[in-house]
Tab-separated table of N, CA and C in Angstrom:
chain	number	residue	atom	x	y	z
A	8	MET	N	12.269	93.151	-48.556
A	8	MET	CA	12.930	91.941	-48.995
A	8	MET	C	13.387	92.061	-50.444
A	9	THR	N	12.577	92.683	-51.276
A	9	THR	CA	12.932	92.845	-52.680
A	9	THR	C	14.198	93.674	-52.831
A	10	LYS	N	14.325	94.713	-52.027
A	10	LYS	CA	15.503	95.574	-52.090
A	10	LYS	C	16.767	94.777	-51.767
A	11	TYR	N	16.707	93.962	-50.721
A	11	TYR	CA	17.869	93.164	-50.323
A	11	TYR	C	18.184	92.093	-51.366
A	12	ALA	N	17.146	91.501	-51.934
A	12	ALA	CA	17.360	90.493	-52.977
A	12	ALA	C	18.014	91.122	-54.201
A	13	ARG	N	17.594	92.341	-54.550
A	13	ARG	CA	18.214	93.044	-55.680
A	13	ARG	C	19.693	93.291	-55.437
A	14	VAL	N	20.003	93.813	-54.260
A	14	VAL	CA	21.401	94.119	-53.927
A	14	VAL	C	22.233	92.839	-53.924
A	15	ALA	N	21.728	91.799	-53.265
A	15	ALA	CA	22.474	90.538	-53.193
A	15	ALA	C	22.626	89.905	-54.570
A	16	SER	N	21.569	89.949	-55.353
A	16	SER	CA	21.611	89.384	-56.698
A	16	SER	C	22.657	90.087	-57.556
A	17	LEU	N	22.609	91.405	-57.556
A	17	LEU	CA	23.592	92.186	-58.327
A	17	LEU	C	25.009	91.972	-57.816
A	18	LEU	N	25.177	92.020	-56.512
A	18	LEU	CA	26.506	91.878	-55.921
A	18	LEU	C	27.122	90.525	-56.270
A	19	PHE	N	26.405	89.452	-55.981
A	19	PHE	CA	26.985	88.125	-56.182
A	19	PHE	C	27.058	87.734	-57.653
A	20	ALA	N	26.080	88.135	-58.461
A	20	ALA	CA	26.171	87.859	-59.901
A	20	ALA	C	27.338	88.624	-60.512
A	21	GLY	N	27.552	89.853	-60.057
A	21	GLY	CA	28.683	90.641	-60.551
A	21	GLY	C	30.016	90.058	-60.127
A	22	LEU	N	30.114	89.648	-58.861
A	22	LEU	CA	31.347	89.010	-58.389
A	22	LEU	C	31.621	87.718	-59.153
A	23	PHE	N	30.572	86.929	-59.372
A	23	PHE	CA	30.731	85.670	-60.101
A	23	PHE	C	31.166	85.920	-61.537
A	24	ALA	N	30.522	86.864	-62.211
A	24	ALA	CA	30.896	87.184	-63.597
A	24	ALA	C	32.333	87.695	-63.667
A	25	GLY	N	32.714	88.529	-62.724
A	25	GLY	CA	34.084	89.035	-62.694
A	25	GLY	C	35.094	87.936	-62.440
A	26	PHE	N	34.765	87.034	-61.528
A	26	PHE	CA	35.631	85.892	-61.235
A	26	PHE	C	35.819	85.029	-62.483
A	27	LEU	N	34.718	84.691	-63.152
A	27	LEU	CA	34.826	83.870	-64.363
A	27	LEU	C	35.622	84.580	-65.447
A	28	THR	N	35.447	85.880	-65.566
A	28	THR	CA	36.199	86.654	-66.561
A	28	THR	C	37.694	86.602	-66.256
A	29	ALA	N	38.062	86.746	-64.998
A	29	ALA	CA	39.478	86.686	-64.613
A	29	ALA	C	40.071	85.316	-64.930
A	30	VAL	N	39.331	84.254	-64.642
A	30	VAL	CA	39.816	82.906	-64.953
A	30	VAL	C	39.938	82.725	-66.461
A	31	LEU	N	38.984	83.259	-67.226
A	31	LEU	CA	39.059	83.155	-68.685
A	31	LEU	C	40.300	83.857	-69.219
A	32	VAL	N	40.589	85.038	-68.711
A	32	VAL	CA	41.790	85.766	-69.140
A	32	VAL	C	43.040	84.952	-68.806
A	33	LEU	N	43.088	84.389	-67.608
A	33	LEU	CA	44.232	83.556	-67.227
A	33	LEU	C	44.362	82.354	-68.154
A	34	GLU	N	43.256	81.668	-68.383
A	34	GLU	CA	43.280	80.486	-69.247
A	34	GLU	C	43.727	80.836	-70.666
A	35	LEU	N	43.215	81.932	-71.199
A	35	LEU	CA	43.603	82.322	-72.559
A	35	LEU	C	45.071	82.725	-72.627
A	36	SER	N	45.600	83.261	-71.542
A	36	SER	CA	47.021	83.623	-71.536
A	36	SER	C	47.907	82.379	-71.514
A	37	LEU	N	47.341	81.245	-71.157
A	37	LEU	CA	48.100	79.993	-71.129
A	37	LEU	C	48.034	79.219	-72.440
A	38	ARG	N	47.349	79.739	-73.428
A	38	ARG	CA	47.182	79.005	-74.689
A	38	ARG	C	48.516	78.631	-75.326
A	39	GLY	N	49.522	79.472	-75.170
A	39	GLY	CA	50.818	79.184	-75.776
A	39	GLY	C	51.755	78.387	-74.888
A	40	ALA	N	51.330	78.081	-73.675
A	40	ALA	CA	52.191	77.359	-72.734
A	40	ALA	C	52.248	75.873	-73.077
A	41	ASP	N	53.325	75.236	-72.660
A	41	ASP	CA	53.428	73.790	-72.879
A	41	ASP	C	52.602	73.050	-71.823
A	42	GLY	N	52.508	71.750	-71.972
A	42	GLY	CA	51.681	70.936	-71.092
A	42	GLY	C	52.089	70.991	-69.643
A	43	MET	N	53.385	71.072	-69.393
A	43	MET	CA	53.864	71.108	-68.016
A	43	MET	C	53.395	72.385	-67.310
A	44	VAL	N	53.581	73.518	-67.970
A	44	VAL	CA	53.176	74.803	-67.378
A	44	VAL	C	51.658	74.851	-67.210
A	45	TYR	N	50.935	74.446	-68.255
A	45	TYR	CA	49.477	74.480	-68.176
A	45	TYR	C	48.982	73.618	-67.011
A	46	THR	N	49.518	72.426	-66.882
A	46	THR	CA	49.089	71.522	-65.816
A	46	THR	C	49.416	72.096	-64.444
A	47	GLN	N	50.577	72.691	-64.292
A	47	GLN	CA	50.935	73.304	-63.006
A	47	GLN	C	49.937	74.397	-62.626
A	48	VAL	N	49.604	75.243	-63.578
A	48	VAL	CA	48.659	76.329	-63.294
A	48	VAL	C	47.274	75.768	-62.997
A	49	ARG	N	46.834	74.776	-63.758
A	49	ARG	CA	45.510	74.183	-63.514
A	49	ARG	C	45.440	73.567	-62.125
A	50	LEU	N	46.500	72.911	-61.700
A	50	LEU	CA	46.498	72.309	-60.371
A	50	LEU	C	46.403	73.379	-59.287
A	51	VAL	N	47.016	74.524	-59.516
A	51	VAL	CA	46.887	75.642	-58.573
A	51	VAL	C	45.452	76.175	-58.602
A	52	GLU	N	44.891	76.337	-59.805
A	52	GLU	CA	43.499	76.798	-59.928
A	52	GLU	C	42.551	75.864	-59.189
A	53	LEU	N	42.757	74.562	-59.359
A	53	LEU	CA	41.847	73.576	-58.787
A	53	LEU	C	41.966	73.471	-57.270
A	54	ASP	N	43.007	74.062	-56.705
A	54	ASP	CA	43.203	73.983	-55.262
A	54	ASP	C	42.090	74.693	-54.493
A	55	SER	N	41.693	75.889	-54.919
A	55	SER	CA	40.713	76.648	-54.132
A	55	SER	C	39.716	77.463	-54.942
A	56	LEU	N	39.933	77.610	-56.238
A	56	LEU	CA	39.028	78.480	-57.000
A	56	LEU	C	37.598	77.957	-57.045
A	57	ASP	N	37.421	76.642	-56.902
A	57	ASP	CA	36.060	76.108	-56.875
A	57	ASP	C	35.283	76.633	-55.670
A	58	LYS	N	35.988	76.874	-54.577
A	58	LYS	CA	35.326	77.425	-53.382
A	58	LYS	C	34.814	78.843	-53.649
A	59	LEU	N	35.607	79.623	-54.366
A	59	LEU	CA	35.177	80.979	-54.716
A	59	LEU	C	33.985	80.938	-55.668
A	60	ALA	N	34.004	79.997	-56.595
A	60	ALA	CA	32.879	79.861	-57.526
A	60	ALA	C	31.589	79.548	-56.772
A	61	VAL	N	31.656	78.611	-55.850
A	61	VAL	CA	30.474	78.245	-55.062
A	61	VAL	C	30.029	79.413	-54.184
A	62	ALA	N	30.995	80.107	-53.585
A	62	ALA	CA	30.682	81.218	-52.672
A	62	ALA	C	30.061	82.410	-53.382
A	63	THR	N	30.212	82.500	-54.689
A	63	THR	CA	29.596	83.603	-55.431
A	63	THR	C	28.377	83.143	-56.236
A	64	LEU	N	28.432	81.940	-56.814
A	64	LEU	CA	27.314	81.473	-57.643
A	64	LEU	C	26.085	81.116	-56.812
A	65	LEU	N	26.255	80.381	-55.734
A	65	LEU	CA	25.074	79.975	-54.954
A	65	LEU	C	24.284	81.156	-54.405
A	66	PRO	N	24.934	82.151	-53.783
A	66	PRO	CA	24.149	83.311	-53.340
A	66	PRO	C	23.514	84.065	-54.514
A	67	ALA	N	24.214	84.119	-55.653
A	67	ALA	CA	23.632	84.779	-56.831
A	67	ALA	C	22.373	84.044	-57.279
A	68	LEU	N	22.436	82.725	-57.310
A	68	LEU	CA	21.272	81.917	-57.700
A	68	LEU	C	20.111	82.113	-56.727
A	69	ILE	N	20.396	82.029	-55.450
A	69	ILE	CA	19.337	82.149	-54.438
A	69	ILE	C	18.710	83.541	-54.476
A	70	ALA	N	19.541	84.566	-54.478
A	70	ALA	CA	19.017	85.940	-54.487
A	70	ALA	C	18.244	86.224	-55.769
A	71	THR	N	18.733	85.720	-56.898
A	71	THR	CA	18.042	85.951	-58.169
A	71	THR	C	16.731	85.179	-58.214
A	72	ALA	N	16.700	83.983	-57.634
A	72	ALA	CA	15.448	83.220	-57.569
A	72	ALA	C	14.416	83.951	-56.709
A	73	VAL	N	14.847	84.481	-55.573
A	73	VAL	CA	13.940	85.260	-54.713
A	73	VAL	C	13.445	86.488	-55.471
A	74	LEU	N	14.362	87.161	-56.135
A	74	LEU	CA	14.004	88.359	-56.892
A	74	LEU	C	13.028	88.022	-58.025
A	75	ALA	N	13.276	86.916	-58.716
A	75	ALA	CA	12.376	86.496	-59.804
A	75	ALA	C	10.986	86.177	-59.255
A	76	TRP	N	10.936	85.509	-58.125
A	76	TRP	CA	9.655	85.184	-57.510
A	76	TRP	C	8.900	86.456	-57.138
A	77	ARG	N	9.614	87.429	-56.580
A	77	ARG	CA	8.990	88.695	-56.188
A	77	ARG	C	8.562	89.521	-57.409
A	78	ALA	N	9.216	89.292	-58.543
A	78	ALA	CA	8.960	90.107	-59.740
A	78	ALA	C	7.994	89.449	-60.721
A	79	LEU	N	7.475	88.281	-60.396
A	79	LEU	CA	6.663	87.535	-61.365
A	79	LEU	C	5.499	88.326	-61.943
A	80	ARG	N	4.891	89.159	-61.158
A	80	ARG	CA	3.732	89.924	-61.641
A	80	ARG	C	4.072	91.396	-61.840
A	81	THR	N	5.314	91.658	-62.190
A	81	THR	CA	5.739	93.041	-62.391
A	81	THR	C	6.272	93.232	-63.802
A	82	SER	N	6.513	94.470	-64.125
A	82	SER	CA	7.025	94.793	-65.463
A	82	SER	C	8.504	94.454	-65.629
A	83	THR	N	9.191	94.119	-64.552
A	83	THR	CA	10.627	93.814	-64.641
A	83	THR	C	10.923	92.321	-64.612
A	84	ARG	N	9.905	91.490	-64.741
A	84	ARG	CA	10.127	90.054	-64.566
A	84	ARG	C	11.012	89.429	-65.635
A	85	TRP	N	10.903	89.852	-66.894
A	85	TRP	CA	11.623	89.150	-67.967
A	85	TRP	C	13.137	89.232	-67.854
A	86	PRO	N	13.735	90.384	-67.605
A	86	PRO	CA	15.197	90.378	-67.454
A	86	PRO	C	15.657	89.568	-66.240
A	87	ILE	N	14.877	89.606	-65.176
A	87	ILE	CA	15.260	88.878	-63.962
A	87	ILE	C	15.115	87.377	-64.176
A	88	VAL	N	14.019	86.964	-64.767
A	88	VAL	CA	13.830	85.540	-65.073
A	88	VAL	C	14.888	85.078	-66.083
A	89	GLY	N	15.204	85.920	-67.049
A	89	GLY	CA	16.266	85.588	-68.006
A	89	GLY	C	17.602	85.387	-67.311
A	90	ALA	N	17.920	86.248	-66.358
A	90	ALA	CA	19.168	86.106	-65.598
A	90	ALA	C	19.166	84.805	-64.801
A	91	LEU	N	18.035	84.478	-64.202
A	91	LEU	CA	17.938	83.233	-63.435
A	91	LEU	C	18.136	82.019	-64.340
A	92	ILE	N	17.519	82.039	-65.505
A	92	ILE	CA	17.685	80.933	-66.457
A	92	ILE	C	19.154	80.787	-66.849
A	93	LEU	N	19.819	81.895	-67.110
A	93	LEU	CA	21.244	81.843	-67.461
A	93	LEU	C	22.073	81.259	-66.317
A	94	LEU	N	21.788	81.645	-65.095
A	94	LEU	CA	22.531	81.105	-63.951
A	94	LEU	C	22.298	79.603	-63.796
A	95	VAL	N	21.074	79.157	-64.032
A	95	VAL	CA	20.779	77.720	-63.973
A	95	VAL	C	21.514	76.984	-65.096
A	96	LEU	N	21.558	77.576	-66.282
A	96	LEU	CA	22.305	76.964	-67.390
A	96	LEU	C	23.796	76.871	-67.069
A	97	ILE	N	24.324	77.862	-66.372
A	97	ILE	CA	25.731	77.819	-65.955
A	97	ILE	C	25.965	76.624	-65.037
A	98	VAL	N	25.055	76.405	-64.101
A	98	VAL	CA	25.182	75.255	-63.200
A	98	VAL	C	25.160	73.960	-64.010
A	99	ALA	N	24.234	73.851	-64.948
A	99	ALA	CA	24.131	72.640	-65.764
A	99	ALA	C	25.399	72.406	-66.585
A	100	LEU	N	25.908	73.447	-67.215
A	100	LEU	CA	27.134	73.325	-68.012
A	100	LEU	C	28.317	72.954	-67.126
A	101	THR	N	28.386	73.554	-65.964
A	101	THR	CA	29.471	73.255	-65.028
A	101	THR	C	29.435	71.789	-64.612
A	102	ILE	N	28.250	71.300	-64.278
A	102	ILE	CA	28.113	69.913	-63.824
A	102	ILE	C	28.411	68.926	-64.946
A	103	THR	N	27.978	69.232	-66.162
A	103	THR	CA	28.139	68.268	-67.252
A	103	THR	C	29.498	68.310	-67.936
A	104	VAL	N	30.157	69.466	-67.961
A	104	VAL	CA	31.428	69.573	-68.694
A	104	VAL	C	32.599	69.890	-67.767
A	105	ASN	N	32.537	71.005	-67.081
A	105	ASN	CA	33.710	71.489	-66.349
A	105	ASN	C	34.084	70.630	-65.140
A	106	LEU	N	33.119	70.250	-64.322
A	106	LEU	CA	33.451	69.474	-63.126
A	106	LEU	C	34.060	68.109	-63.442
A	107	PRO	N	33.540	67.362	-64.431
A	107	PRO	CA	34.214	66.100	-64.760
A	107	PRO	C	35.658	66.303	-65.247
A	108	ILE	N	35.891	67.348	-66.013
A	108	ILE	CA	37.260	67.634	-66.456
A	108	ILE	C	38.116	68.025	-65.258
A	109	ASN	N	37.584	68.860	-64.373
A	109	ASN	CA	38.327	69.248	-63.170
A	109	ASN	C	38.727	68.016	-62.359
A	110	ALA	N	37.785	67.091	-62.178
A	110	ALA	CA	38.067	65.880	-61.401
A	110	ALA	C	39.177	65.069	-62.057
A	111	ASP	N	39.158	64.986	-63.370
A	111	ASP	CA	40.202	64.268	-64.103
A	111	ASP	C	41.551	64.978	-63.965
A	112	GLN	N	41.547	66.294	-64.085
A	112	GLN	CA	42.797	67.055	-64.040
A	112	GLN	C	43.453	67.028	-62.657
A	113	LEU	N	42.693	66.788	-61.620
A	113	LEU	CA	43.276	66.689	-60.277
A	113	LEU	C	44.322	65.580	-60.189
A	114	HIS	N	44.214	64.598	-61.075
A	114	HIS	CA	45.133	63.458	-61.067
A	114	HIS	C	46.251	63.589	-62.093
A	115	TRP	N	46.300	64.707	-62.794
A	115	TRP	CA	47.372	64.913	-63.766
A	115	TRP	C	48.693	65.146	-63.041
A	116	ASN	N	49.755	64.735	-63.703
A	116	ASN	CA	51.108	64.972	-63.209
A	116	ASN	C	51.720	66.058	-64.083
A	117	ALA	N	52.155	67.146	-63.466
A	117	ALA	CA	52.700	68.268	-64.242
A	117	ALA	C	53.925	67.865	-65.047
A	118	ALA	N	54.687	66.910	-64.549
A	118	ALA	CA	55.896	66.479	-65.263
A	118	ALA	C	55.565	65.668	-66.510
A	119	SER	N	54.384	65.048	-66.521
A	119	SER	CA	53.992	64.271	-67.703
A	119	SER	C	52.484	64.347	-67.904
A	120	PRO	N	52.020	65.461	-68.492
A	120	PRO	CA	50.579	65.596	-68.758
A	120	PRO	C	50.121	64.520	-69.749
A	121	PRO	N	48.837	64.202	-69.759
A	121	PRO	CA	48.351	63.194	-70.703
A	121	PRO	C	48.557	63.647	-72.149
A	122	ALA	N	48.599	62.682	-73.044
A	122	ALA	CA	48.851	62.986	-74.458
A	122	ALA	C	47.777	63.901	-75.044
A	123	ASP	N	46.541	63.787	-74.568
A	123	ASP	CA	45.438	64.589	-75.118
A	123	ASP	C	45.163	65.846	-74.291
A	124	TRP	N	46.146	66.342	-73.563
A	124	TRP	CA	45.926	67.475	-72.665
A	124	TRP	C	45.387	68.700	-73.398
A	125	THR	N	45.805	68.913	-74.669
A	125	THR	CA	45.311	70.092	-75.397
A	125	THR	C	43.827	69.951	-75.738
A	126	ASP	N	43.399	68.733	-76.059
A	126	ASP	CA	41.973	68.517	-76.343
A	126	ASP	C	41.129	68.758	-75.090
A	127	VAL	N	41.614	68.258	-73.965
A	127	VAL	CA	40.906	68.450	-72.692
A	127	VAL	C	40.872	69.935	-72.340
A	128	ARG	N	42.012	70.600	-72.488
A	128	ARG	CA	42.091	72.045	-72.219
A	128	ARG	C	41.087	72.801	-73.083
A	129	ASP	N	41.046	72.463	-74.372
A	129	ASP	CA	40.145	73.168	-75.290
A	129	ASP	C	38.682	72.970	-74.908
A	130	ARG	N	38.290	71.737	-74.554
A	130	ARG	CA	36.900	71.485	-74.142
A	130	ARG	C	36.555	72.289	-72.893
A	131	TRP	N	37.474	72.306	-71.924
A	131	TRP	CA	37.233	73.045	-70.690
A	131	TRP	C	37.119	74.536	-70.976
A	132	GLN	N	38.023	75.057	-71.801
A	132	GLN	CA	38.027	76.496	-72.078
A	132	GLN	C	36.803	76.931	-72.879
A	133	ILE	N	36.345	76.109	-73.803
A	133	ILE	CA	35.137	76.449	-74.567
A	133	ILE	C	33.930	76.507	-73.626
A	134	ALA	N	33.796	75.495	-72.776
A	134	ALA	CA	32.682	75.494	-71.817
A	134	ALA	C	32.806	76.674	-70.857
A	135	HIS	N	34.025	76.970	-70.443
A	135	HIS	CA	34.226	78.093	-69.521
A	135	HIS	C	33.905	79.427	-70.194
A	136	ALA	N	34.271	79.565	-71.461
A	136	ALA	CA	33.939	80.798	-72.191
A	136	ALA	C	32.422	80.964	-72.289
A	137	ALA	N	31.710	79.861	-72.521
A	137	ALA	CA	30.244	79.920	-72.575
A	137	ALA	C	29.673	80.304	-71.209
A	138	ARG	N	30.227	79.725	-70.137
A	138	ARG	CA	29.767	80.085	-68.787
A	138	ARG	C	30.027	81.558	-68.502
A	139	THR	N	31.195	82.030	-68.914
A	139	THR	CA	31.553	83.427	-68.667
A	139	THR	C	30.607	84.365	-69.402
A	140	ALA	N	30.345	84.069	-70.673
A	140	ALA	CA	29.422	84.903	-71.449
A	140	ALA	C	28.033	84.909	-70.807
A	141	ALA	N	27.568	83.745	-70.368
A	141	ALA	CA	26.255	83.658	-69.726
A	141	ALA	C	26.232	84.433	-68.408
A	142	ALA	N	27.308	84.363	-67.645
A	142	ALA	CA	27.371	85.078	-66.364
A	142	ALA	C	27.390	86.586	-66.571
A	143	VAL	N	28.150	87.044	-67.556
A	143	VAL	CA	28.200	88.483	-67.843
A	143	VAL	C	26.833	88.964	-68.328
A	144	LEU	N	26.179	88.171	-69.177
A	144	LEU	CA	24.845	88.536	-69.662
A	144	LEU	C	23.827	88.537	-68.513
A	145	ALA	N	23.908	87.553	-67.629
A	145	ALA	CA	22.997	87.520	-66.471
A	145	ALA	C	23.186	88.763	-65.610
A	146	PHE	N	24.435	89.129	-65.368
A	146	PHE	CA	24.707	90.337	-64.587
A	146	PHE	C	24.164	91.574	-65.300
A	147	ALA	N	24.353	91.645	-66.614
A	147	ALA	CA	23.850	92.790	-67.382
A	147	ALA	C	22.322	92.873	-67.299
A	148	LEU	N	21.644	91.740	-67.378
A	148	LEU	CA	20.182	91.737	-67.265
A	148	LEU	C	19.733	92.212	-65.881
A	149	LEU	N	20.425	91.758	-64.860
A	149	LEU	CA	20.087	92.201	-63.499
A	149	LEU	C	20.359	93.688	-63.320
A	150	ALA	N	21.457	94.161	-63.886
A	150	ALA	CA	21.781	95.592	-63.797
A	150	ALA	C	20.750	96.423	-64.556
A	151	PHE	N	20.297	95.912	-65.694
A	151	PHE	CA	19.272	96.594	-66.482
A	151	PHE	C	17.965	96.705	-65.694
A	152	ALA	N	17.615	95.636	-64.993
A	152	ALA	CA	16.346	95.611	-64.256
A	152	ALA	C	16.426	96.332	-62.910
A	153	ALA	N	17.621	96.533	-62.397
A	153	ALA	CA	17.782	97.068	-61.033
A	153	ALA	C	17.117	98.416	-60.792
A	154	PRO	N	17.278	99.408	-61.670
A	154	PRO	CA	16.681	100.708	-61.353
A	154	PRO	C	15.170	100.769	-61.576
A	155	ALA	N	14.612	99.772	-62.244
A	155	ALA	CA	13.182	99.804	-62.550
A	155	ALA	C	12.366	99.479	-61.300
A	156	PRO	N	11.359	100.293	-61.010
A	156	PRO	CA	10.497	99.985	-59.859
A	156	PRO	C	9.630	98.769	-60.166
A	157	PHE	N	9.273	98.031	-59.144
A	157	PHE	CA	8.392	96.881	-59.318
A	157	PHE	C	6.963	97.393	-59.430
A	158	ARG	N	6.381	97.246	-60.601
A	158	ARG	CA	4.986	97.648	-60.827
A	158	ARG	C	4.191	96.418	-61.218
A	159	SER	N	3.092	96.199	-60.569
A	159	SER	CA	2.235	95.066	-60.922
A	159	SER	C	1.620	95.298	-62.279
A	160	ARG	N	1.480	94.209	-63.007
A	160	ARG	CA	0.889	94.297	-64.344
A	160	ARG	C	-0.572	93.968	-64.290
């Protein structure tokens, strides 16, 4: 079971980190775009990318939680528990910052974005950059712990 949890944890955490990185690159490339273009792209992003986020984050969380539970009395517990904490923080940040903004942006009109669209964009992008950094770090911690054998302490 530990072997499968390791593989699933690494696979889904890596896919999730890569997905967030790709979205961050896209978002940063839109920094110079006007409100109409930015809103059009965000509406396309909001169409289905949340499904990909859920399809990669939830299995990563579950597999990492199983792996952390299996590693509690081993020498590899700290990187795995650290990765789990980071994934939980990503969920919290997503729920408190990104999802409310996403829900608001679903009602934006590309032809006439709200007057404060740049402020909203900046808040979303800052939170997303933090999520991306946390996801990449969680993946790195899992990758660091992966080759280590589970030894009881």
